[in-house]
Short mmCIF file of C-alpha atoms in Angstrom, two decimals:
data_model
loop_
_atom_site.label_atom_id
_atom_site.label_comp_id
_atom_site.label_asym_id
_atom_site.label_seq_id
_atom_site.Cartn_x
_atom_site.Cartn_y
_atom_site.Cartn_z
CA MET A 839 8.59 -10.12 -1.94
CA PHE A 840 7.94 -13.53 -3.49
CA GLN A 841 11.66 -14.06 -3.95
CA THR A 842 12.29 -13.56 -0.22
CA LEU A 843 9.32 -15.75 0.69
CA LYS A 844 10.71 -18.51 -1.48
CA SER A 845 14.15 -18.30 0.08
CA TYR A 846 12.68 -18.46 3.57
CA GLN A 847 10.29 -21.31 2.77
CA PHE A 848 12.46 -23.91 4.50
CA LEU A 849 12.77 -21.81 7.64
CA PHE A 850 9.04 -21.15 7.62
CA GLU A 851 8.23 -24.85 7.36
CA GLU A 852 10.58 -25.66 10.21
CA LEU A 853 9.06 -22.92 12.37
CA VAL A 854 5.55 -24.24 11.72
CA LYS A 855 6.71 -27.72 12.66
CA ARG A 856 8.33 -26.42 15.82
CA ASP A 857 5.25 -24.49 16.92
CA PHE A 858 3.09 -27.49 16.21
CA LYS A 859 5.26 -29.87 18.19
CA THR A 860 5.85 -27.63 21.16
CA LYS A 861 2.16 -26.81 21.39
CA TYR A 862 0.89 -30.36 21.49
CA LYS A 863 3.98 -31.89 23.07
CA ARG A 864 3.51 -34.89 20.78
CA THR A 865 0.29 -35.99 22.44
CA VAL A 866 -2.81 -37.15 20.62
CA LEU A 867 -5.01 -35.64 23.30
CA GLY A 868 -3.37 -32.26 22.86
CA MET A 869 -4.70 -32.01 19.35
CA ALA A 870 -8.13 -33.43 20.27
CA TRP A 871 -8.36 -30.95 23.11
CA SER A 872 -8.07 -27.96 20.82
CA VAL A 873 -11.19 -29.17 19.00
CA LEU A 874 -12.94 -30.29 22.16
CA SER A 875 -12.50 -27.03 23.98
CA PRO A 876 -14.66 -24.90 21.62
CA LEU A 877 -17.23 -27.70 21.68
CA LEU A 878 -17.42 -27.61 25.46
CA HIS A 879 -17.72 -23.86 25.27
CA LEU A 880 -20.57 -24.33 22.86
CA LEU A 881 -22.25 -26.82 25.16
CA VAL A 882 -22.13 -24.44 28.11
CA MET A 883 -23.53 -21.58 26.09
CA ARG A 884 -26.23 -23.80 24.69
CA LEU A 885 -27.29 -24.88 28.19
CA VAL A 886 -27.24 -21.37 29.63
CA PHE A 887 -28.67 -19.25 26.86
CA THR A 888 -31.29 -21.48 25.25
CA ARG A 889 -33.79 -20.39 27.90
CA PHE A 890 -33.32 -16.72 27.03
CA PHE A 891 -32.75 -16.62 23.30
CA GLY A 892 -33.26 -20.17 22.03
CA ARG A 893 -37.00 -20.04 21.58
CA THR A 894 -37.05 -17.15 19.15
CA THR A 895 -33.95 -18.01 17.12
CA PRO A 896 -34.25 -20.89 14.65
CA HIS A 897 -31.37 -23.40 14.61
CA TYR A 898 -30.07 -21.92 17.82
CA THR A 899 -27.21 -24.45 18.21
CA ILE A 900 -25.86 -23.62 14.78
CA PHE A 901 -26.46 -19.95 15.45
CA LEU A 902 -24.25 -20.22 18.54
CA PHE A 903 -21.73 -22.38 16.76
CA CYS A 904 -21.23 -19.79 14.00
CA GLY A 905 -20.36 -17.24 16.62
CA ASN A 906 -18.15 -19.55 18.62
CA LEU A 907 -16.33 -20.89 15.59
CA VAL A 908 -15.32 -17.46 14.35
CA PHE A 909 -14.66 -15.95 17.73
CA SER A 910 -12.55 -18.77 19.10
CA PHE A 911 -10.34 -18.67 15.99
CA PHE A 912 -10.00 -14.92 16.34
CA SER A 913 -9.22 -15.01 20.03
CA GLU A 914 -6.79 -17.93 19.85
CA SER A 915 -4.95 -16.51 16.90
CA THR A 916 -4.52 -13.02 18.36
CA ASN A 917 -3.59 -14.27 21.82
CA GLN A 918 -1.04 -16.73 20.48
CA GLY A 919 0.23 -14.27 17.95
CA MET A 920 0.95 -11.67 20.60
CA THR A 921 3.99 -13.55 21.90
CA ALA A 922 5.39 -14.26 18.42
CA LEU A 923 8.18 -11.69 18.74
CA THR A 924 9.10 -11.93 22.41
CA GLY A 925 9.06 -15.73 22.25
CA ASN A 926 11.52 -15.76 19.39
CA ALA A 927 13.79 -12.97 20.60
CA GLY A 928 16.61 -15.49 20.99
CA ILE A 929 16.48 -16.03 17.25
CA PHE A 930 16.03 -12.62 15.68
CA THR A 931 18.65 -10.96 17.88
CA LYS A 932 21.23 -13.42 16.51
CA VAL A 933 20.16 -14.10 12.95
CA ASN A 934 18.86 -11.67 10.39
CA VAL A 935 15.51 -13.18 9.39
CA PRO A 936 12.21 -11.49 8.52
CA LYS A 937 10.40 -11.15 11.84
CA TYR A 938 6.89 -11.64 10.47
CA LEU A 939 7.71 -15.31 9.82
CA PHE A 940 7.28 -16.06 13.53
CA LEU A 941 3.79 -14.63 13.59
CA PHE A 942 2.75 -16.27 10.34
CA SER A 943 3.88 -19.64 11.61
CA LYS A 944 1.78 -19.29 14.78
CA ASN A 945 -1.19 -18.40 12.61
CA VAL A 946 -0.79 -21.51 10.47
CA GLN A 947 -1.10 -23.45 13.69
CA CYS A 948 -4.36 -21.72 14.64
CA LEU A 949 -5.69 -22.09 11.10
CA ILE A 950 -5.27 -25.87 11.32
CA ASN A 951 -7.26 -25.87 14.55
CA PHE A 952 -9.92 -23.77 12.94
CA GLY A 953 -10.09 -26.18 10.00
CA LEU A 954 -10.71 -29.10 12.35
CA THR A 955 -13.43 -27.23 14.23
CA LEU A 956 -14.98 -26.24 10.90
CA CYS A 957 -15.32 -29.92 10.00
CA VAL A 958 -17.15 -30.54 13.27
CA PHE A 959 -19.30 -27.52 12.49
CA PHE A 960 -20.41 -29.06 9.19
CA VAL A 961 -21.25 -32.32 10.97
CA PHE A 962 -23.44 -30.34 13.37
CA CYS A 963 -25.07 -28.59 10.42
CA ALA A 964 -25.96 -31.96 8.91
CA LEU A 965 -27.35 -33.18 12.24
CA ASP A 966 -29.46 -30.03 12.53
CA HIS A 967 -30.99 -30.64 9.05
CA ILE A 968 -29.38 -27.68 7.39
CA THR A 969 -29.41 -27.99 3.62
CA PHE A 970 -25.98 -27.69 2.06
CA THR A 971 -26.08 -25.44 -0.98
CA TRP A 972 -23.46 -24.11 -3.42
CA ARG A 973 -23.46 -20.93 -1.29
CA PHE A 974 -21.33 -22.70 1.29
CA VAL A 975 -18.39 -22.19 -1.06
CA LEU A 976 -18.77 -18.47 -0.40
CA LEU A 977 -17.70 -19.09 3.20
CA LEU A 978 -14.14 -19.08 1.89
CA TYR A 979 -14.48 -15.32 1.55
CA PRO A 980 -15.13 -14.51 5.23
CA ILE A 981 -12.53 -17.12 6.24
CA GLY A 982 -9.98 -15.37 4.05
CA CYS A 983 -10.89 -12.02 5.58
CA LEU A 984 -10.69 -13.49 9.06
CA VAL A 985 -7.21 -14.85 8.42
CA LEU A 986 -6.13 -11.44 7.16
CA LEU A 987 -7.70 -9.74 10.18
CA ASN A 988 -5.98 -12.17 12.55
CA LEU A 989 -2.65 -11.62 10.87
CA GLY A 990 -3.08 -7.86 11.00
CA LEU A 991 -4.03 -7.79 14.66
CA GLY A 992 -1.32 -10.34 15.41
CA LEU A 993 1.27 -8.06 13.84
CA ILE A 994 -0.02 -5.05 15.77
CA LEU A 995 -0.29 -6.90 19.08
CA SER A 996 3.04 -8.69 18.89
CA ALA A 997 4.76 -5.39 18.12
CA LEU A 998 2.97 -3.63 21.00
CA PHE A 999 3.71 -6.52 23.32
CA VAL A 1000 7.43 -6.00 22.82
CA PHE A 1001 7.07 -2.45 24.11
CA PHE A 1002 4.33 -2.91 26.69
CA ARG A 1003 4.30 -6.19 28.55
CA ASP A 1004 0.87 -5.59 30.08
CA MET A 1005 -0.72 -5.76 26.62
CA GLN A 1006 -1.66 -9.35 27.42
CA TYR A 1007 -4.00 -8.32 30.24
CA LEU A 1008 -5.38 -5.35 28.40
CA TRP A 1009 -6.07 -7.47 25.34
CA SER A 1010 -7.81 -10.20 27.33
CA VAL A 1011 -10.13 -7.57 28.81
CA PHE A 1012 -10.72 -6.19 25.35
CA THR A 1013 -11.47 -9.62 23.84
CA GLN A 1014 -14.00 -10.23 26.59
CA LEU A 1015 -15.70 -6.97 25.76
CA LEU A 1016 -15.56 -7.77 22.07
CA MET A 1017 -17.11 -11.16 22.74
CA TYR A 1018 -20.17 -9.54 24.26
CA MET A 1019 -20.40 -7.10 21.40
CA SER A 1020 -20.16 -9.76 18.72
CA ALA A 1021 -23.71 -11.05 19.25
CA ILE A 1022 -22.50 -14.60 19.71
CA PHE A 1023 -25.41 -15.83 21.82
CA TYR A 1024 -28.05 -13.22 21.07
CA SER A 1025 -29.58 -11.83 17.92
CA VAL A 1026 -29.34 -8.15 17.03
CA ASP A 1027 -32.83 -8.11 15.50
CA ASN A 1028 -34.33 -6.53 18.61
CA TYR A 1029 -32.16 -3.43 18.28
CA SER A 1030 -33.09 -0.40 16.22
CA PRO A 1031 -31.60 -0.30 12.68
CA LYS A 1032 -29.23 2.45 13.83
CA VAL A 1033 -27.75 0.31 16.59
CA GLN A 1034 -27.62 -2.67 14.26
CA ARG A 1035 -25.44 -0.62 11.94
CA LEU A 1036 -23.12 0.17 14.85
CA PHE A 1037 -22.51 -3.55 15.25
CA LEU A 1038 -20.93 -3.55 11.81
CA ILE A 1039 -17.94 -1.59 13.12
CA ASN A 1040 -16.85 -4.80 14.80
CA PRO A 1041 -15.15 -6.91 12.12
CA VAL A 1042 -15.68 -10.11 14.09
CA TYR A 1043 -19.43 -9.55 14.12
CA VAL A 1044 -19.38 -8.80 10.39
CA ILE A 1045 -17.81 -12.19 9.76
CA ILE A 1046 -20.11 -14.05 12.15
CA LYS A 1047 -23.16 -12.54 10.49
CA TYR A 1048 -21.88 -13.65 7.09
CA PHE A 1049 -21.67 -17.24 8.33
CA ARG A 1050 -25.19 -17.09 9.71
CA VAL A 1051 -26.71 -15.63 6.60
CA ILE A 1052 -25.14 -18.28 4.36
CA VAL A 1053 -25.65 -21.29 6.63
CA ILE A 1054 -28.91 -20.61 8.46
CA ASP A 1055 -30.81 -18.17 6.25
CA ALA A 1056 -29.49 -19.75 3.04
CA SER A 1057 -29.31 -16.35 1.41
CA LEU A 1058 -26.71 -13.91 0.13
CA LEU A 1059 -25.28 -10.60 1.26
CA SER A 1060 -24.87 -7.43 -0.77
CA TRP A 1061 -21.58 -6.50 -2.41
CA HIS A 1062 -21.13 -3.54 -0.08
CA TYR A 1063 -21.13 -6.00 2.77
CA HIS A 1064 -18.30 -7.90 1.11
CA LEU A 1065 -16.45 -4.66 0.59
CA LEU A 1066 -16.89 -3.60 4.21
CA MET A 1067 -15.49 -6.90 5.45
CA ALA A 1068 -12.47 -6.75 3.18
CA ALA A 1069 -11.85 -3.11 4.11
CA GLU A 1070 -11.83 -3.84 7.83
CA ALA A 1071 -9.45 -6.77 7.43
CA LEU A 1072 -7.16 -4.83 5.10
CA ILE A 1073 -6.98 -1.86 7.46
CA ALA A 1074 -5.86 -4.12 10.30
CA PHE A 1075 -3.36 -5.91 8.06
CA GLY A 1076 -2.00 -2.68 6.59
CA LEU A 1077 -1.55 -1.15 10.02
CA GLY A 1078 0.25 -4.28 11.21
CA CYS A 1079 2.64 -4.28 8.25
CA TRP A 1080 3.33 -0.60 8.76
CA MET A 1081 4.20 -1.16 12.42
CA TYR A 1082 6.58 -3.99 11.60
CA LYS A 1083 8.26 -1.89 8.96
CA LYS A 1084 8.57 1.12 11.24
CA PHE A 1085 9.83 -0.74 14.31
CA ASN A 1086 11.76 -3.51 12.53
CA HIS A 1087 15.10 -2.41 13.96
CA LYS A 1088 13.72 -1.07 17.24
CA PHE A 1089 12.42 -4.37 18.65
CA LEU A 1090 15.96 -5.37 19.40
CA TYR A 1091 16.35 -2.76 22.14
CA TYR A 1092 13.31 -3.93 24.06
CA VAL A 1093 13.71 -7.70 24.29
CA MET B 1110 35.74 -1.86 -4.44
CA SER B 1111 35.95 -3.18 -0.90
CA ILE B 1112 33.79 -6.12 -0.02
CA LEU B 1113 32.96 -4.54 3.32
CA GLU B 1114 33.19 -0.92 4.29
CA ALA B 1115 32.05 0.80 7.47
CA ARG B 1116 32.17 4.59 7.61
CA ASN B 1117 31.75 6.55 10.85
CA VAL B 1118 29.44 3.96 12.31
CA SER B 1119 27.82 4.98 15.57
CA ILE B 1120 25.22 2.92 17.38
CA ARG B 1121 23.08 4.26 20.17
CA TYR B 1122 21.30 2.15 22.71
CA ILE B 1123 18.55 3.53 24.86
CA THR B 1124 18.44 2.44 28.46
CA GLY B 1125 16.29 3.48 31.38
CA ASP B 1126 12.72 3.20 32.47
CA PHE B 1127 11.11 2.03 29.29
CA LYS B 1128 11.61 -1.71 29.60
CA ASP B 1129 9.04 -3.94 31.26
CA ILE B 1130 6.91 -1.13 32.62
CA GLY B 1131 3.77 -1.74 30.62
CA LEU B 1132 1.35 0.64 29.01
CA LYS B 1133 -0.47 1.67 32.19
CA GLU B 1134 2.74 2.57 33.96
CA TYR B 1135 4.07 4.30 30.84
CA VAL B 1136 1.03 6.55 30.63
CA MET B 1137 1.23 7.31 34.36
CA ARG B 1138 4.90 8.21 34.21
CA ARG B 1139 4.38 10.33 31.13
CA LEU B 1140 1.61 12.23 32.90
CA THR B 1141 3.62 12.80 36.06
CA GLY B 1142 6.73 13.68 34.07
CA ASN B 1143 8.60 10.84 35.67
CA TYR B 1144 9.67 9.08 32.48
CA HIS B 1145 13.41 8.98 31.91
CA VAL B 1146 15.36 7.52 29.08
CA THR B 1147 19.12 7.75 28.85
CA GLU B 1148 21.17 7.27 25.74
CA PHE B 1149 24.25 5.21 25.54
CA TRP B 1150 26.62 4.99 22.59
CA ALA B 1151 27.78 1.40 22.20
CA ASP B 1152 29.91 2.41 19.22
CA LYS B 1153 31.08 5.85 18.22
CA ASP B 1154 32.68 6.77 14.92
CA VAL B 1155 34.03 3.39 13.90
CA SER B 1156 35.42 3.06 10.38
CA PHE B 1157 37.14 0.20 8.62
CA THR B 1158 37.42 -1.45 5.22
CA LEU B 1159 38.00 -5.04 4.23
CA GLU B 1160 39.08 -6.45 0.88
CA ARG B 1161 38.19 -9.87 -0.40
CA GLY B 1162 39.98 -12.70 1.42
CA GLU B 1163 41.25 -10.52 4.26
CA MET B 1164 40.78 -11.40 7.89
CA LEU B 1165 39.98 -8.76 10.44
CA GLY B 1166 40.50 -9.30 14.13
CA ILE B 1167 38.49 -7.16 16.55
CA ILE B 1168 40.03 -6.78 19.97
CA GLY B 1169 38.99 -4.92 23.08
CA SER B 1170 37.92 -5.54 26.63
CA ASN B 1171 34.35 -6.40 27.67
CA GLY B 1172 31.83 -3.71 26.83
CA ALA B 1173 33.97 -2.28 24.05
CA GLY B 1174 31.10 -2.53 21.56
CA LYS B 1175 32.42 -5.49 19.58
CA SER B 1176 29.24 -7.54 19.54
CA THR B 1177 27.11 -4.51 18.76
CA LEU B 1178 29.34 -3.65 15.84
CA LEU B 1179 29.04 -7.20 14.52
CA LYS B 1180 25.26 -7.01 14.77
CA ALA B 1181 25.34 -3.90 12.65
CA VAL B 1182 27.67 -5.52 10.11
CA SER B 1183 25.40 -8.55 9.81
CA GLY B 1184 22.32 -6.38 9.35
CA ILE B 1185 20.52 -7.32 12.56
CA MET B 1186 20.88 -3.71 13.72
CA VAL B 1187 21.10 -0.53 11.70
CA PRO B 1188 23.70 2.11 12.63
CA THR B 1189 22.25 5.20 14.25
CA GLU B 1190 24.77 7.25 12.29
CA GLY B 1191 27.14 6.39 9.47
CA TRP B 1192 26.76 3.55 7.02
CA ILE B 1193 27.93 0.05 6.25
CA HIS B 1194 28.32 -1.23 2.73
CA ARG B 1195 28.66 -4.94 2.10
CA GLU B 1196 28.77 -7.14 -0.94
CA GLY B 1197 27.72 -10.74 -1.17
CA SER B 1198 26.22 -13.08 1.36
CA ILE B 1199 27.01 -12.78 5.02
CA ALA B 1200 26.90 -15.32 7.83
CA ALA B 1201 27.21 -14.27 11.43
CA LEU B 1202 27.93 -16.90 14.02
CA LEU B 1203 27.12 -15.06 17.21
CA GLU B 1204 26.64 -16.67 20.62
CA LEU B 1205 26.08 -20.06 19.11
CA ALA B 1206 24.35 -21.96 21.86
CA SER B 1207 21.30 -19.68 22.17
CA GLY B 1208 18.21 -19.81 19.99
CA PHE B 1209 17.60 -23.53 20.25
CA ASP B 1210 14.29 -24.92 21.46
CA GLY B 1211 14.57 -27.16 24.52
CA GLU B 1212 11.43 -29.13 23.74
CA LEU B 1213 12.49 -30.25 20.28
CA THR B 1214 14.78 -33.19 19.64
CA VAL B 1215 18.36 -32.85 18.50
CA GLU B 1216 17.38 -33.74 14.95
CA GLU B 1217 14.57 -31.19 14.79
CA ASN B 1218 16.77 -28.50 16.24
CA THR B 1219 19.46 -29.28 13.71
CA TYR B 1220 17.07 -28.70 10.83
CA LEU B 1221 15.64 -25.56 12.42
CA ARG B 1222 19.10 -24.09 12.93
CA GLY B 1223 20.11 -25.02 9.42
CA ALA B 1224 17.04 -23.20 8.12
CA MET B 1225 17.92 -20.13 10.18
CA LEU B 1226 21.39 -20.05 8.71
CA GLY B 1227 19.88 -20.05 5.26
CA TYR B 1228 20.66 -23.61 4.17
CA THR B 1229 18.25 -25.46 1.89
CA ARG B 1230 16.40 -28.60 2.90
CA LYS B 1231 18.27 -30.59 0.29
CA PHE B 1232 21.59 -29.43 1.70
CA MET B 1233 20.51 -30.37 5.20
CA ASP B 1234 19.36 -33.82 4.09
CA GLU B 1235 22.77 -34.40 2.56
CA LYS B 1236 24.81 -33.04 5.44
CA TYR B 1237 22.75 -34.19 8.38
CA ASP B 1238 24.78 -37.34 9.14
CA GLU B 1239 28.01 -35.44 8.76
CA ILE B 1240 26.82 -32.83 11.26
CA ILE B 1241 25.81 -35.40 13.86
CA ASP B 1242 29.05 -37.30 13.41
CA PHE B 1243 31.13 -34.17 13.78
CA ALA B 1244 29.23 -33.14 16.91
CA GLU B 1245 29.62 -36.68 18.27
CA LEU B 1246 25.91 -36.89 19.09
CA LYS B 1247 25.07 -40.12 17.28
CA ASP B 1248 23.26 -41.63 20.29
CA PHE B 1249 21.36 -38.49 21.15
CA GLU B 1250 19.46 -37.74 17.94
CA GLU B 1251 16.00 -38.38 19.40
CA ARG B 1252 16.68 -36.79 22.78
CA PRO B 1253 14.96 -33.54 23.72
CA PHE B 1254 17.47 -30.76 23.42
CA LYS B 1255 17.08 -29.64 27.04
CA GLN B 1256 18.59 -32.93 28.24
CA LEU B 1257 21.91 -32.20 26.57
CA SER B 1258 24.86 -30.83 28.48
CA SER B 1259 25.96 -27.32 27.61
CA GLY B 1260 29.11 -28.66 25.99
CA MET B 1261 27.04 -30.88 23.70
CA LYS B 1262 24.81 -27.96 22.81
CA SER B 1263 27.66 -25.77 21.69
CA ARG B 1264 29.23 -28.70 19.84
CA LEU B 1265 26.05 -29.17 17.86
CA ALA B 1266 25.75 -25.45 17.23
CA PHE B 1267 29.28 -25.30 15.93
CA SER B 1268 28.90 -28.37 13.74
CA ILE B 1269 25.89 -26.88 11.96
CA ALA B 1270 27.39 -23.43 11.65
CA CYS B 1271 30.74 -24.52 10.24
CA LEU B 1272 29.12 -25.67 7.00
CA VAL B 1273 28.45 -22.10 5.89
CA LYS B 1274 30.03 -20.89 2.70
CA PRO B 1275 29.42 -17.15 2.81
CA ASP B 1276 31.31 -14.29 1.17
CA ILE B 1277 31.68 -12.64 4.57
CA LEU B 1278 32.01 -14.71 7.71
CA ILE B 1279 31.63 -13.28 11.20
CA LEU B 1280 32.95 -15.29 14.12
CA ASP B 1281 32.24 -14.13 17.65
CA GLU B 1282 34.31 -16.23 20.02
CA VAL B 1283 33.35 -19.43 18.25
CA LEU B 1284 36.83 -20.82 17.84
CA SER B 1285 36.80 -21.93 21.44
CA VAL B 1286 34.07 -24.53 21.75
CA GLY B 1287 33.84 -27.64 23.87
CA ASP B 1288 36.55 -29.65 25.58
CA GLY B 1289 40.19 -30.08 24.52
CA ALA B 1290 39.71 -32.69 21.82
CA PHE B 1291 36.73 -31.01 20.24
CA ARG B 1292 38.39 -27.66 20.48
CA ARG B 1293 41.27 -28.79 18.29
CA LYS B 1294 38.89 -30.37 15.83
CA SER B 1295 36.71 -27.27 15.63
CA GLU B 1296 39.65 -24.96 15.19
CA ALA B 1297 40.93 -27.05 12.30
CA LYS B 1298 37.46 -27.01 10.74
CA MET B 1299 37.15 -23.27 11.09
CA ARG B 1300 40.54 -22.72 9.49
CA GLU B 1301 39.31 -24.85 6.61
CA VAL B 1302 36.29 -22.56 6.16
CA ILE B 1303 38.44 -19.45 6.37
CA ALA B 1304 40.93 -20.92 3.90
CA GLY B 1305 37.99 -21.42 1.54
CA GLY B 1306 38.38 -17.76 0.65
CA ALA B 1307 35.78 -16.10 2.83
CA THR B 1308 36.44 -12.62 4.10
CA THR B 1309 36.38 -13.07 7.84
CA ILE B 1310 35.82 -10.97 10.91
CA LEU B 1311 37.04 -12.58 14.10
CA VAL B 1312 36.33 -11.43 17.61
CA SER B 1313 38.72 -13.05 20.01
CA HIS B 1314 40.15 -12.58 23.45
CA SER B 1315 43.10 -14.71 22.44
CA LEU B 1316 45.82 -12.38 21.21
CA PRO B 1317 48.08 -15.15 19.88
CA GLN B 1318 45.20 -16.29 17.70
CA VAL B 1319 44.70 -12.78 16.33
CA ARG B 1320 48.42 -12.30 15.71
CA GLU B 1321 48.65 -15.56 13.85
CA MET B 1322 45.53 -15.44 11.72
CA CYS B 1323 44.52 -11.85 11.07
CA SER B 1324 45.73 -9.48 8.40
CA LYS B 1325 44.05 -6.43 9.91
CA VAL B 1326 43.16 -5.42 13.45
CA LEU B 1327 40.52 -3.15 14.88
CA TRP B 1328 40.87 -2.12 18.51
CA LEU B 1329 37.81 -0.84 20.29
CA HIS B 1330 37.59 0.58 23.77
CA LYS B 1331 34.30 1.66 25.35
CA GLY B 1332 32.80 2.18 21.92
CA ARG B 1333 35.65 4.32 20.60
CA GLN B 1334 38.01 3.20 17.89
CA ILE B 1335 41.53 3.24 19.29
CA ASP B 1336 43.30 1.87 16.27
CA PHE B 1337 42.77 0.17 12.95
CA GLY B 1338 45.30 -1.03 10.43
CA THR B 1339 47.40 -3.74 8.87
CA ASP B 1340 50.14 -3.45 11.49
CA VAL B 1341 48.82 -6.47 13.37
CA SER B 1342 51.75 -7.09 15.67
CA GLY B 1343 52.19 -3.39 16.49
CA ILE B 1344 48.57 -2.92 17.51
CA CYS B 1345 48.52 -6.19 19.41
CA ASP B 1346 51.67 -5.15 21.30
CA ARG B 1347 50.06 -1.89 22.35
CA TYR B 1348 46.88 -3.69 23.36
CA GLN B 1349 48.95 -6.10 25.44
CA ASP B 1350 50.63 -3.11 27.12
CA PHE B 1351 47.21 -1.68 27.82
CA LEU B 1352 46.07 -4.95 29.35
CA ASP B 1353 49.21 -5.08 31.51
CA GLY B 1354 48.47 -1.58 32.74
CA LYS B 1355 51.55 -0.06 31.09
CA LEU B 1356 49.51 2.03 28.68
CA MET B 1357 46.72 4.35 29.72
CA LEU B 1358 44.01 5.43 27.30
#
């Protein structure tokens, strides 16, 4: 595994470069826009929802930002990842290269975006008088799980997209639904404990909640919570790897 | 032990309703029993062996299954039936001009293609100037690739590809690239690579080329293997008769 990764390192770097350049078309604004767009989203939500939920939730801007930060990374990464195979069909039908490289390279791209937005997030935290503690280091854990989850879903979606070209529309409907179920702009405290537990099925919510607990509540989560998060991400990743392995030589017939 | 051996290789394509219909339509057609898939054998029972340093020419009219067979040999496809055994590294130069990115510059595309062919960055750094010189694209390095003419594109593709040093080399119609002058240059370059000791598979529509260069010939027709052997001129004569309409299959 590591041997193959090493031998494809050069190709991987070149693919990342290509995705980066074609996405931003060598414009400075292109890059700034990808940070600005979640911020505008945040602004709109802040204006609309403060009246309904803002009064009861402390640090409501940061509360929203946690949700937006995680969800926009998730949605960008899965939506971009979906076309990883079809977009590179011209390459893998001519050269024998591992097909997951295309997806991974797209995800590097989204991870960079996420990193930039995360910096802005910390600036907002400082402005909102949030105390930075050593616990912030723990945020690396949900970020790691989120990357794994994005990769897993990206693998699954890009494979499905080869077979079913309407996946794009179905997935955008599903992401919308998921957005409402991820408690981005509302708090789940008003629901009964039973319903609150149901929210934990949604891995995106699990990650958002982790961010909120660390940043806003300045407290820690139990080890089962960590385990749950890792399990959800690993299931998605495992399923994705399995699909790529199973259909590795079938994709060719469909592109 | 042969460097390359194919035994009873058959490759099946599926064609029919399944492409571009989407999940909703797929479910609907499945429910109404209206979903049809037909099978199509691109290659059926093809066998051949190659020893080190030999050169195999594959001949046959369009749709004979040549490109599909090459994809199986290079590992892009797996045979539906039969097996292929190969030893050492393999480089397949198939349909050279595709797989470039129009938005990237010539230089960026050169590196990307080099990476795809399995070169190292160090190797590319060393050879980059040589590639651009050979392709005669000195003044175009910073141009977006989409602005190049198709002749320039295939010249660049060839210039990168001809640096390969594999154990097995697969050439699909790549000896005929560009205009007259470049064509001569590229043919000479390719002969140099072949003379370097690589075992080569050559797909060509030019019979004189096959007669002159190849030590073995494989003749395919509509996926079936008509003939295979070392009698290059004999097989080529019969193929010529077939093309002239004197021989019916």
